[in-house]
Short mmCIF file of N, CA, C and O in Angstrom, two decimals:
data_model
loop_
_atom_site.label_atom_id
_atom_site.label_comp_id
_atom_site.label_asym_id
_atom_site.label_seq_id
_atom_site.Cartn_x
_atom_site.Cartn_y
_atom_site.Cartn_z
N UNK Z 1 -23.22 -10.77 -3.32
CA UNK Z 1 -23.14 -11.81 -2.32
C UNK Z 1 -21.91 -11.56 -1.48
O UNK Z 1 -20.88 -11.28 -2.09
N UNK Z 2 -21.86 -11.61 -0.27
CA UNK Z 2 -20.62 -11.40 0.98
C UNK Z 2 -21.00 -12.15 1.76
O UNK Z 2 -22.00 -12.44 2.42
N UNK Z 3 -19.32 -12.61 1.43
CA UNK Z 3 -18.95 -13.98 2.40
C UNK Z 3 -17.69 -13.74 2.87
O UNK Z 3 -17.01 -12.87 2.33
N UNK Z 4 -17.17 -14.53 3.99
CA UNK Z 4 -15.44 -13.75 3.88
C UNK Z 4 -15.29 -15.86 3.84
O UNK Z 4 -16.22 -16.66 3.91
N UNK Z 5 -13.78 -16.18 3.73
CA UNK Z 5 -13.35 -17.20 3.28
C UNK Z 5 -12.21 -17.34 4.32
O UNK Z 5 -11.33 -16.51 4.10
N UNK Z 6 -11.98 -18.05 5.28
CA UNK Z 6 -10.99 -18.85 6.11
C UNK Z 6 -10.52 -19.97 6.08
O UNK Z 6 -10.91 -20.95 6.72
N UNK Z 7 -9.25 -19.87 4.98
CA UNK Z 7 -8.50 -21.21 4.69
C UNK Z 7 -7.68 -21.90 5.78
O UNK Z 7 -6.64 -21.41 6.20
N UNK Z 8 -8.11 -22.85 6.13
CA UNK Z 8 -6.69 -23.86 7.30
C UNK Z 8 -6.02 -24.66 6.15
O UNK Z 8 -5.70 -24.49 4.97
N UNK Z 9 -5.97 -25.65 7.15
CA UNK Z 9 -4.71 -26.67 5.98
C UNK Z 9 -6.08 -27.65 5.77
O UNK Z 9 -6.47 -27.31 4.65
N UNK Z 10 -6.90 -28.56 6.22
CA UNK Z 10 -7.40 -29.44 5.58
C UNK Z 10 -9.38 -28.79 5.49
O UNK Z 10 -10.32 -29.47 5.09
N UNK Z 11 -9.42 -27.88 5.81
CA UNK Z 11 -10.58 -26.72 5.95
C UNK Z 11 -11.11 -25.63 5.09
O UNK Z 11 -10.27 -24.87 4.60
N UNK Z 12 -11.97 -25.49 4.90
CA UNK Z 12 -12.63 -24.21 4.02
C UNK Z 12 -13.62 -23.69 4.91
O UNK Z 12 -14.60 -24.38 5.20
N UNK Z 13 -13.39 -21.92 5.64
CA UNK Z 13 -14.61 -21.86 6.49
C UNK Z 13 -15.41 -20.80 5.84
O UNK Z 13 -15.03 -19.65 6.03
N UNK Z 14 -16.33 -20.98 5.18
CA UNK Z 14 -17.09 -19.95 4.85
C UNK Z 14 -18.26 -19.13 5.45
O UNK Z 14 -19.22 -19.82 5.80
N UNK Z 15 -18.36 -17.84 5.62
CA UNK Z 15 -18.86 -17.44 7.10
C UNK Z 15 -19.42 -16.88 5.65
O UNK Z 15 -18.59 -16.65 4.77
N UNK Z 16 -21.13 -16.60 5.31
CA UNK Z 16 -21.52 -15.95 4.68
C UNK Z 16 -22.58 -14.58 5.00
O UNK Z 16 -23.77 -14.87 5.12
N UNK Z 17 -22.32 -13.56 5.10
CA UNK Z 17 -22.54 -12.40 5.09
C UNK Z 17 -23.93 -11.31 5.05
O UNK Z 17 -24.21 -10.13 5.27
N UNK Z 18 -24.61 -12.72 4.56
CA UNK Z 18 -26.43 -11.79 4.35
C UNK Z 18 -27.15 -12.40 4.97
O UNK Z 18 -26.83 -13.49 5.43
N UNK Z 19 -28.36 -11.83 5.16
CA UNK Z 19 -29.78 -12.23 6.34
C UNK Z 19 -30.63 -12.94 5.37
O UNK Z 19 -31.38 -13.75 5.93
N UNK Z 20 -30.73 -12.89 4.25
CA UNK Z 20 -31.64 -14.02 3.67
C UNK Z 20 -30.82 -14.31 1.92
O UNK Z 20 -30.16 -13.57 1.18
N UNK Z 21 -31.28 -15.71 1.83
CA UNK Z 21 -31.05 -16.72 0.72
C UNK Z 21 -32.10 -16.88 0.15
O UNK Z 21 -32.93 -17.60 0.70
N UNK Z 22 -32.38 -16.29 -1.06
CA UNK Z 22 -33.55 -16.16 -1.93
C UNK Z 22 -33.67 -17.37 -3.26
O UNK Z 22 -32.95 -18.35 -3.42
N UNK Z 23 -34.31 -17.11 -3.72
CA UNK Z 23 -34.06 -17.64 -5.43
C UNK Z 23 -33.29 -16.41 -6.18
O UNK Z 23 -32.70 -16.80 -7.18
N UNK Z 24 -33.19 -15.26 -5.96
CA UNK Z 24 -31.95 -14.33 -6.85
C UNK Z 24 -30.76 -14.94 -5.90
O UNK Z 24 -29.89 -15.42 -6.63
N UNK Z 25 -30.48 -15.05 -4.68
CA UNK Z 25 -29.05 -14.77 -4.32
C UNK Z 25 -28.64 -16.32 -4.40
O UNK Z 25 -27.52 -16.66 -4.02
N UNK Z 26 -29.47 -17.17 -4.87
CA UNK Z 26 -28.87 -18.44 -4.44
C UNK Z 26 -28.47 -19.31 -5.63
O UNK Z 26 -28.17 -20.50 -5.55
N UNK Z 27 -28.50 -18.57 -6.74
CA UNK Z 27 -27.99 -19.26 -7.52
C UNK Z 27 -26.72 -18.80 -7.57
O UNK Z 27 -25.84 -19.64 -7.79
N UNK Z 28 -26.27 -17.18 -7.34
CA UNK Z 28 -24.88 -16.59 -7.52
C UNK Z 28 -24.08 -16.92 -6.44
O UNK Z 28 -22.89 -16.61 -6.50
N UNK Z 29 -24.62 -17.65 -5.20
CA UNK Z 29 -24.38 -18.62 -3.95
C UNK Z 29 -23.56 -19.75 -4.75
O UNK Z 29 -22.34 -19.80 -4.91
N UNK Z 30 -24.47 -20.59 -5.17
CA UNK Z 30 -23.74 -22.04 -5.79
C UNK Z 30 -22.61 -21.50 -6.61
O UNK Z 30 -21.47 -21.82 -6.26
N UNK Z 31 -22.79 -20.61 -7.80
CA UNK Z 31 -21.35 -20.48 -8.27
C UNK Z 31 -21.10 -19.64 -7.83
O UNK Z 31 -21.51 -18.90 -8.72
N UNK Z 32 -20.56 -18.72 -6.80
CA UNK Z 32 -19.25 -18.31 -6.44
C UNK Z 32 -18.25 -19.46 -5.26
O UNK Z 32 -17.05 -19.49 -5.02
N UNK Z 33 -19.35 -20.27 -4.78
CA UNK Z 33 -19.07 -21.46 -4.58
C UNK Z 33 -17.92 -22.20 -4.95
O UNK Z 33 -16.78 -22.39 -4.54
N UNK Z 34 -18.84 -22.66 -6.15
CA UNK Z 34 -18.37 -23.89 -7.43
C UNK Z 34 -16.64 -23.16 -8.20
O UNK Z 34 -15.75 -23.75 -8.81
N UNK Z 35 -16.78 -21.78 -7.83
CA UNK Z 35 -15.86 -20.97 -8.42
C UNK Z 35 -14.30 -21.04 -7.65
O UNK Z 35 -13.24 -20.79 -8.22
N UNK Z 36 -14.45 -21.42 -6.32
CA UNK Z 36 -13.09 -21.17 -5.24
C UNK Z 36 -12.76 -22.12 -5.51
O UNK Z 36 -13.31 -23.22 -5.50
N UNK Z 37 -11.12 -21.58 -5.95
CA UNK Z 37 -10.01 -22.43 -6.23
C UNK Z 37 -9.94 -22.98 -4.63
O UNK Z 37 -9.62 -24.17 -4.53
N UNK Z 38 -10.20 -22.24 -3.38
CA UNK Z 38 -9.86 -22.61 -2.06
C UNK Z 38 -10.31 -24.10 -1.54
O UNK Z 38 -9.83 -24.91 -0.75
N UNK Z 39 -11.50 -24.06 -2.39
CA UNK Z 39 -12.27 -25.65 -1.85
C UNK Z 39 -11.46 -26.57 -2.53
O UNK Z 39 -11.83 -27.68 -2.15
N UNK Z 40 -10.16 -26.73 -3.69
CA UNK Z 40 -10.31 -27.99 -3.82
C UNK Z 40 -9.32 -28.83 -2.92
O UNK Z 40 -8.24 -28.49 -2.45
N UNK Z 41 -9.90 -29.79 -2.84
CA UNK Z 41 -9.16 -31.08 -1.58
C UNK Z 41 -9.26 -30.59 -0.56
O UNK Z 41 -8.64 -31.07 0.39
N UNK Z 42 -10.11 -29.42 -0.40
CA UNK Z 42 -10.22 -29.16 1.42
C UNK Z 42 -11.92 -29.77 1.67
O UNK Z 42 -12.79 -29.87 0.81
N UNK Z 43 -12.01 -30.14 3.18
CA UNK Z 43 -13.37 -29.85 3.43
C UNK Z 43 -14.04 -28.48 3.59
O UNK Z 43 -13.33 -27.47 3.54
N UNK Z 44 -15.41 -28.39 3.80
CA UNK Z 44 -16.24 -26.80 3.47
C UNK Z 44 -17.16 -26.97 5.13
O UNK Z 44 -18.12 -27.65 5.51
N UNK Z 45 -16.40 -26.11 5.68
CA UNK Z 45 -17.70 -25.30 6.87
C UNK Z 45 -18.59 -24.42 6.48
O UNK Z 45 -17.81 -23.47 6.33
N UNK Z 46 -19.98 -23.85 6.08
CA UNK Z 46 -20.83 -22.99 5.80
C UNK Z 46 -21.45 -22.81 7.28
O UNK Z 46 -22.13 -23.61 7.93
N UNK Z 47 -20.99 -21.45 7.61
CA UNK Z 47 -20.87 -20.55 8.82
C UNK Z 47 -22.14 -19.62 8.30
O UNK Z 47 -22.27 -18.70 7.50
N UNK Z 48 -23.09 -20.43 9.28
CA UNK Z 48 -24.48 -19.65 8.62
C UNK Z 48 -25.22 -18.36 9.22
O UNK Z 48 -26.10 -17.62 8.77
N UNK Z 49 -24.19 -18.43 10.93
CA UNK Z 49 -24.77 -17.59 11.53
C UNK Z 49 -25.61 -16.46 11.27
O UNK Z 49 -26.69 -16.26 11.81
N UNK Z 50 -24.99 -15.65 10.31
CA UNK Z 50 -25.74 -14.11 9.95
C UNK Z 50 -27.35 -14.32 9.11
O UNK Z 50 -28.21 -13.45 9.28
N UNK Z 51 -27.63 -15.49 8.24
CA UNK Z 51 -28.30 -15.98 7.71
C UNK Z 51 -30.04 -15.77 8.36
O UNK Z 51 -30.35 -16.85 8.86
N UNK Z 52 -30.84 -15.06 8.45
CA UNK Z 52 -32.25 -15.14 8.59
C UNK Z 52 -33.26 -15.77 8.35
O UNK Z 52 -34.04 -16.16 9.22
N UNK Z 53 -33.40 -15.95 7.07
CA UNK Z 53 -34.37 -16.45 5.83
C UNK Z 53 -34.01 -16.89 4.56
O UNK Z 53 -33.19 -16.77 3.65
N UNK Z 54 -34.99 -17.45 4.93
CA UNK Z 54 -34.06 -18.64 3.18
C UNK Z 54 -35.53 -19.12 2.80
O UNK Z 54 -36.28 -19.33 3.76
N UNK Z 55 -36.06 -19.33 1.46
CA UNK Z 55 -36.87 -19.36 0.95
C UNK Z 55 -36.35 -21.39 0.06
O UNK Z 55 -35.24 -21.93 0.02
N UNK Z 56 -37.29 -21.74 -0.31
CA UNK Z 56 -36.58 -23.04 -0.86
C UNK Z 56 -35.71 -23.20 -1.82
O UNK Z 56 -35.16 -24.30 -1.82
N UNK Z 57 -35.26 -22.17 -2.99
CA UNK Z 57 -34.68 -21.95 -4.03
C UNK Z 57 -32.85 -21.72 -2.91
O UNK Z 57 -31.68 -21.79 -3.27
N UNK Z 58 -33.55 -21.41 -1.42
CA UNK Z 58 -31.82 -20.93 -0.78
C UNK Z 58 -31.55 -22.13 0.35
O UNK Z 58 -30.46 -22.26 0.91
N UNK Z 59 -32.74 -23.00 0.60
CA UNK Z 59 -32.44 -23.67 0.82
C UNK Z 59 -31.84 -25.46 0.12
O UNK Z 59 -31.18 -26.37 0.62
N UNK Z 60 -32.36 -25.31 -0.95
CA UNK Z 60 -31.46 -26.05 -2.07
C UNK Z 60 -30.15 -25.81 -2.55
O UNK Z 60 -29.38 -26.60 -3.12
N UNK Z 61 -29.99 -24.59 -2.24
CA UNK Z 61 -28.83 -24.18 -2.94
C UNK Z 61 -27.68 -24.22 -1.98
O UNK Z 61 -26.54 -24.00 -2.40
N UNK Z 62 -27.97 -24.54 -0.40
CA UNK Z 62 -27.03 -24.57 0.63
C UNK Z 62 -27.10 -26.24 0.56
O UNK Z 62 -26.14 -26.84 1.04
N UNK Z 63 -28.01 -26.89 0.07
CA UNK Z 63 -27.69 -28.64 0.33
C UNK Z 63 -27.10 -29.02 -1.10
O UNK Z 63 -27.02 -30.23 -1.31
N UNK Z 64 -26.50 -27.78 -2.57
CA UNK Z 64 -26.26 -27.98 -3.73
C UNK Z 64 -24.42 -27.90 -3.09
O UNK Z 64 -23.69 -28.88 -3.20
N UNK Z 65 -24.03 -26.78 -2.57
CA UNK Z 65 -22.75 -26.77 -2.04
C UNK Z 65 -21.98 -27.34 -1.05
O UNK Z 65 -20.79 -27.12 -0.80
N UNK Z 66 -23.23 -28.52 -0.20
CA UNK Z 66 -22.87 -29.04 0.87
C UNK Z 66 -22.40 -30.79 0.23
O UNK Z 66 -21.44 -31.52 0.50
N UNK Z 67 -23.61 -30.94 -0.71
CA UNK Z 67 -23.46 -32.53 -1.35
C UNK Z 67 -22.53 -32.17 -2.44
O UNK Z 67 -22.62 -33.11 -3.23
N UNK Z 68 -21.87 -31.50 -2.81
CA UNK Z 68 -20.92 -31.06 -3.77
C UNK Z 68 -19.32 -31.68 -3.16
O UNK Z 68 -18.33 -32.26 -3.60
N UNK Z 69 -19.76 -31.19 -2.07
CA UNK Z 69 -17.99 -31.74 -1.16
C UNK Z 69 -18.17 -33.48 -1.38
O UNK Z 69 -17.46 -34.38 -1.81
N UNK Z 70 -19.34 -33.37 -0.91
CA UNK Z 70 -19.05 -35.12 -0.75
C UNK Z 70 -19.01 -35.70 -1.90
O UNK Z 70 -18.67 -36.88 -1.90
N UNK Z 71 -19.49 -34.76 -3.77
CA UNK Z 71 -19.28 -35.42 -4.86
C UNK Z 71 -17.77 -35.79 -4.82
O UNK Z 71 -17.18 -36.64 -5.49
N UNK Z 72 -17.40 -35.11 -4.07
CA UNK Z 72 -15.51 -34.73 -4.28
C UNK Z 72 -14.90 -35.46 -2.89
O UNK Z 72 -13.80 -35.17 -2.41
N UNK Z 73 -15.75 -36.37 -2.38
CA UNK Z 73 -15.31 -37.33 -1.65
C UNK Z 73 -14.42 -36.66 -0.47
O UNK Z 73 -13.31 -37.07 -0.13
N UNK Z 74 -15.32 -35.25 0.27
CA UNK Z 74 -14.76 -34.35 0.79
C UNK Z 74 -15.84 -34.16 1.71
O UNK Z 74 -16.84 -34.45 1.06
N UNK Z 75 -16.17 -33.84 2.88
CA UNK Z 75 -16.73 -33.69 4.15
C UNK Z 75 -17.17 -31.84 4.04
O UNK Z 75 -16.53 -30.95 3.48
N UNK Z 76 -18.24 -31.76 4.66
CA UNK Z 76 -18.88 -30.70 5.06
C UNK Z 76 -19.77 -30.26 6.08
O UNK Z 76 -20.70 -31.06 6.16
N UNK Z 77 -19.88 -29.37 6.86
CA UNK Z 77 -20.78 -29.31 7.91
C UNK Z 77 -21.55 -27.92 7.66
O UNK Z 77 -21.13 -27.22 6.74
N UNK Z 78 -22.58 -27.50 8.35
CA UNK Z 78 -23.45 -26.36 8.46
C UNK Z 78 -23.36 -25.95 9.66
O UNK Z 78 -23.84 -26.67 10.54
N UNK Z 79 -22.75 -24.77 9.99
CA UNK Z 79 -23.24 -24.31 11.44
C UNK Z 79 -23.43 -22.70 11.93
O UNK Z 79 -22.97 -21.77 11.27
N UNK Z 80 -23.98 -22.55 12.86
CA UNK Z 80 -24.91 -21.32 13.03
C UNK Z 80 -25.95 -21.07 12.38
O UNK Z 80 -26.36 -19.92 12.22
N UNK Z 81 -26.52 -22.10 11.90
CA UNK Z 81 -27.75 -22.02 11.20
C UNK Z 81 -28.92 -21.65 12.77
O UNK Z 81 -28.64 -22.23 13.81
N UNK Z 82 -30.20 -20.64 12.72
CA UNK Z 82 -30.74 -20.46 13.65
C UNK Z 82 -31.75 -21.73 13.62
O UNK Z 82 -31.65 -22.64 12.79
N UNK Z 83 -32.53 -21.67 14.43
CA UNK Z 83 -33.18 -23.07 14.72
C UNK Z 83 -34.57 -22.81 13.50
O UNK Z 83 -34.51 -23.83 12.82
N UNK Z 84 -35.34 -22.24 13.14
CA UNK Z 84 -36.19 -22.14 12.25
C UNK Z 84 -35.70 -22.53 10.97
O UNK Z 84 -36.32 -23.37 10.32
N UNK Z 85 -34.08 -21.72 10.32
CA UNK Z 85 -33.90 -22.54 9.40
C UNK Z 85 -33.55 -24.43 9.58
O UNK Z 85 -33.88 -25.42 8.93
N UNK Z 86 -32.84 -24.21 10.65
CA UNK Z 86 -32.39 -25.79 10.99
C UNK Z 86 -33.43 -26.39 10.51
O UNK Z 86 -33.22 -27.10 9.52
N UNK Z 87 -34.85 -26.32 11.02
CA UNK Z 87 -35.85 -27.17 11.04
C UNK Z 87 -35.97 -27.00 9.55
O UNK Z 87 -36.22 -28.13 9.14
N UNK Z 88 -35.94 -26.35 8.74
CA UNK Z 88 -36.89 -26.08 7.30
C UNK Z 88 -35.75 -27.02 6.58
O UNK Z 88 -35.99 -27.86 5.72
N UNK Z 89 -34.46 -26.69 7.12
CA UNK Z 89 -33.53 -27.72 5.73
C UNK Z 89 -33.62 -29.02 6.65
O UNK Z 89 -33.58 -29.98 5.87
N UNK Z 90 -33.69 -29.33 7.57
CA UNK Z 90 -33.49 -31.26 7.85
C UNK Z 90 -35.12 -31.24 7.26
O UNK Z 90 -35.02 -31.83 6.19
N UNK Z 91 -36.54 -30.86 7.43
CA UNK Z 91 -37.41 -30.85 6.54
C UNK Z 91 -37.42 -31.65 5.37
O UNK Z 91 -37.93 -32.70 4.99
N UNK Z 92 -36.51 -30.57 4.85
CA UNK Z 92 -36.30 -30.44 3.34
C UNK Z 92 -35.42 -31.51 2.74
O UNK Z 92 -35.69 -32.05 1.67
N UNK Z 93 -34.06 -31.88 3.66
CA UNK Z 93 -33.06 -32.90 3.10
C UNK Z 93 -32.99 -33.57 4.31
O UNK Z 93 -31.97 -33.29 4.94
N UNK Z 94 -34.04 -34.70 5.07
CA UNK Z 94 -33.84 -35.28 5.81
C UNK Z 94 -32.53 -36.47 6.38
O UNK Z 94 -32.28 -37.55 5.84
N UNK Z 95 -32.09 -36.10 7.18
CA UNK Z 95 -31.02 -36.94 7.52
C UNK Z 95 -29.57 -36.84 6.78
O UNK Z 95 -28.61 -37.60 6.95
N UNK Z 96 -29.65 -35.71 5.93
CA UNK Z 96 -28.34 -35.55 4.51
C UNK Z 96 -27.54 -34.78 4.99
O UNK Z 96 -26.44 -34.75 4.43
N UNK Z 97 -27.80 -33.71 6.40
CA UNK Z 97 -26.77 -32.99 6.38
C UNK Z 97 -26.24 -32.97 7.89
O UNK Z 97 -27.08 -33.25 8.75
N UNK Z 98 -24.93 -32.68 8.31
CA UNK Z 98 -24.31 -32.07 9.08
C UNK Z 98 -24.45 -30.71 10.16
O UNK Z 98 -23.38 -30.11 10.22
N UNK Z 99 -25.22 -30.26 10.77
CA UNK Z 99 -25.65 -29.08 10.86
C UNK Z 99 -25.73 -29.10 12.53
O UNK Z 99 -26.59 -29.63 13.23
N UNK Z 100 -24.54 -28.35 12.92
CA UNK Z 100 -24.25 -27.90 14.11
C UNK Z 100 -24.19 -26.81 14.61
O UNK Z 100 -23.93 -25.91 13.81
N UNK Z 101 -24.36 -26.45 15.82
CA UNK Z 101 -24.84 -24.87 17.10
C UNK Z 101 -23.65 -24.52 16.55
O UNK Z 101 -23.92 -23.63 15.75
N UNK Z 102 -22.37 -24.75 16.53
CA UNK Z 102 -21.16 -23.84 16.92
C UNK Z 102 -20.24 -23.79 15.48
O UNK Z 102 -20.56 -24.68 14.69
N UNK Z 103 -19.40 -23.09 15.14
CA UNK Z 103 -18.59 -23.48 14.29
C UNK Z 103 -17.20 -24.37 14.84
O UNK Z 103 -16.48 -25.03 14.09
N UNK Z 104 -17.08 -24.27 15.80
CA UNK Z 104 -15.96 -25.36 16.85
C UNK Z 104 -16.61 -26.96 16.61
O UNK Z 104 -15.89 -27.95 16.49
N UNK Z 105 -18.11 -27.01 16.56
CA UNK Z 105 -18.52 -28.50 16.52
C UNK Z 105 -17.88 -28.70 15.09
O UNK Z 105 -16.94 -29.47 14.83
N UNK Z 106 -18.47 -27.97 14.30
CA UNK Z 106 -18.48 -28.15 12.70
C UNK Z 106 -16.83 -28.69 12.41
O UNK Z 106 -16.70 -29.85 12.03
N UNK Z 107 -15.73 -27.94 12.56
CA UNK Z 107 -14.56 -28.02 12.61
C UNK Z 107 -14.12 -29.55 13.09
O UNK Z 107 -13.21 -30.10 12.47
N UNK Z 108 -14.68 -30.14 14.06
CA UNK Z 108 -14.66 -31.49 14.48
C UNK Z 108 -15.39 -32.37 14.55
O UNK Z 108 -15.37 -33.17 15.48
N UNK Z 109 -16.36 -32.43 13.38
CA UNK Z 109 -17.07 -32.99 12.63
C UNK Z 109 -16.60 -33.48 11.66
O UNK Z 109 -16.58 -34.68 11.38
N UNK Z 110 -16.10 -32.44 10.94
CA UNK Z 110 -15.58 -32.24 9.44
C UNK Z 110 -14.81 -33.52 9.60
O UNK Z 110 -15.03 -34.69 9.27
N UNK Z 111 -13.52 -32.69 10.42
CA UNK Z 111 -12.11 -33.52 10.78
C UNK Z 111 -12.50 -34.95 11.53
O UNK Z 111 -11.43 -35.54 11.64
N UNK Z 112 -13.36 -35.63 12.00
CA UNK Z 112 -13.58 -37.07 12.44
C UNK Z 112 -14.06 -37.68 11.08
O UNK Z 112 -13.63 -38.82 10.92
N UNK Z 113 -14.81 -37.24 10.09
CA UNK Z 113 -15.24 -37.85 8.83
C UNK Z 113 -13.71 -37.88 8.23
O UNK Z 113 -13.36 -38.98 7.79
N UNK Z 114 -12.84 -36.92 8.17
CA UNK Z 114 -11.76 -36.91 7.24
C UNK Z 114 -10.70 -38.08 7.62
O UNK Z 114 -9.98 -38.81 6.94
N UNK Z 115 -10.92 -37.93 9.02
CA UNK Z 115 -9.75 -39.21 9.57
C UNK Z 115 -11.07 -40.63 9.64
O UNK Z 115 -10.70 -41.58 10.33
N UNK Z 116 -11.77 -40.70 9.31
CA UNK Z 116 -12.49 -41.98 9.40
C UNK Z 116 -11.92 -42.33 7.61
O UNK Z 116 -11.40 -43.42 7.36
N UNK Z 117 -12.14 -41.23 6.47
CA UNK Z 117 -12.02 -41.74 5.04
C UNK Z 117 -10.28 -41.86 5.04
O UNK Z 117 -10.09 -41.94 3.82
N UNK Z 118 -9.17 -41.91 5.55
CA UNK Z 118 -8.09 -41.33 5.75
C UNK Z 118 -7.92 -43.59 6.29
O UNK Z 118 -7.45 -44.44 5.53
N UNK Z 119 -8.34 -43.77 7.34
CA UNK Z 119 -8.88 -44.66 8.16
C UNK Z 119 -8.90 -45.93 7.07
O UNK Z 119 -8.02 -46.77 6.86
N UNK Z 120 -10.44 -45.75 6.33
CA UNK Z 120 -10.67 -46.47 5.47
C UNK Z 120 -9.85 -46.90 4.33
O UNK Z 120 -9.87 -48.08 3.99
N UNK Z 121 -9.18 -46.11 3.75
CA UNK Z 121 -8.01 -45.68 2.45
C UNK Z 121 -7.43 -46.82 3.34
O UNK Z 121 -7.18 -47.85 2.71
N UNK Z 122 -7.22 -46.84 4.38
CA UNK Z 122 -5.35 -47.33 4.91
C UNK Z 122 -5.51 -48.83 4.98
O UNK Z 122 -4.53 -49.52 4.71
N UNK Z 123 -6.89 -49.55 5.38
CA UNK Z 123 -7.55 -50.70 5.37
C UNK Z 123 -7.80 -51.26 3.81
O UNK Z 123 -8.14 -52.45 3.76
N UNK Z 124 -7.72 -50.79 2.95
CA UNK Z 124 -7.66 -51.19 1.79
C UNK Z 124 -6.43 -51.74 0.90
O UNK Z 124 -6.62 -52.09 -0.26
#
């Protein structure tokens, strides 16, 4: 599996590296994932651009690492996903995910959810 990993300060950008997400590559997807010390207390960009095909075993496994942030009360977006997959995962996880044209949207996506929970905390 190749991915490269771009840490900011409140960010995780993961740009991942192959043309299709199978049932073999998508389980070693979730844990090398589940494995980066980099994600914790950051939010997660999944930079899907290079991405082709994804079968349902790879498309579960991109909404397993996306609802994972938010177990951790942490923000995530999808972007460069091409429009065929777009359609197959809102399909698949209607209305659950984040999933933007650019990685610039994603980045300020992320960061308006983080200052909205940031927001909320302070009202309490």
């Amino acid at each position: 599996m190749q991915f490269k990993i771009d840490t900011k300060e409140k960010i995780v950008l993961l740009r991942l590296e192959e043309e299709t997400l199978d049932a073999k590559m998508s389980d070693a997807f979730v844990d090398a994932t589940g494995a980066m010390d980099e994600l914790e207390g950051k939010n997660l960009i999944l930079d899907l651009h290079s991405l082709q095909s994804a079968d349902d075993d790879g498309l579960k496994a991109i909404f397993t690492v996306y609802m994972r942030q938010y177990d951790r009360s942490l923000s995530a977006a999808v972007a460069g996903l091409n429009s065929t997959l777009t359609q197959k995962l809102t399909a698949a996880y209607p209305g659950m995910l984040n999933i933007v044209p650019t990685e610039s949207e994603a980045i300020d996506m992320v960061m308006m959810e983080d200052f909205e929970r940031e927001l909320d905390l302070d009202e309490e």
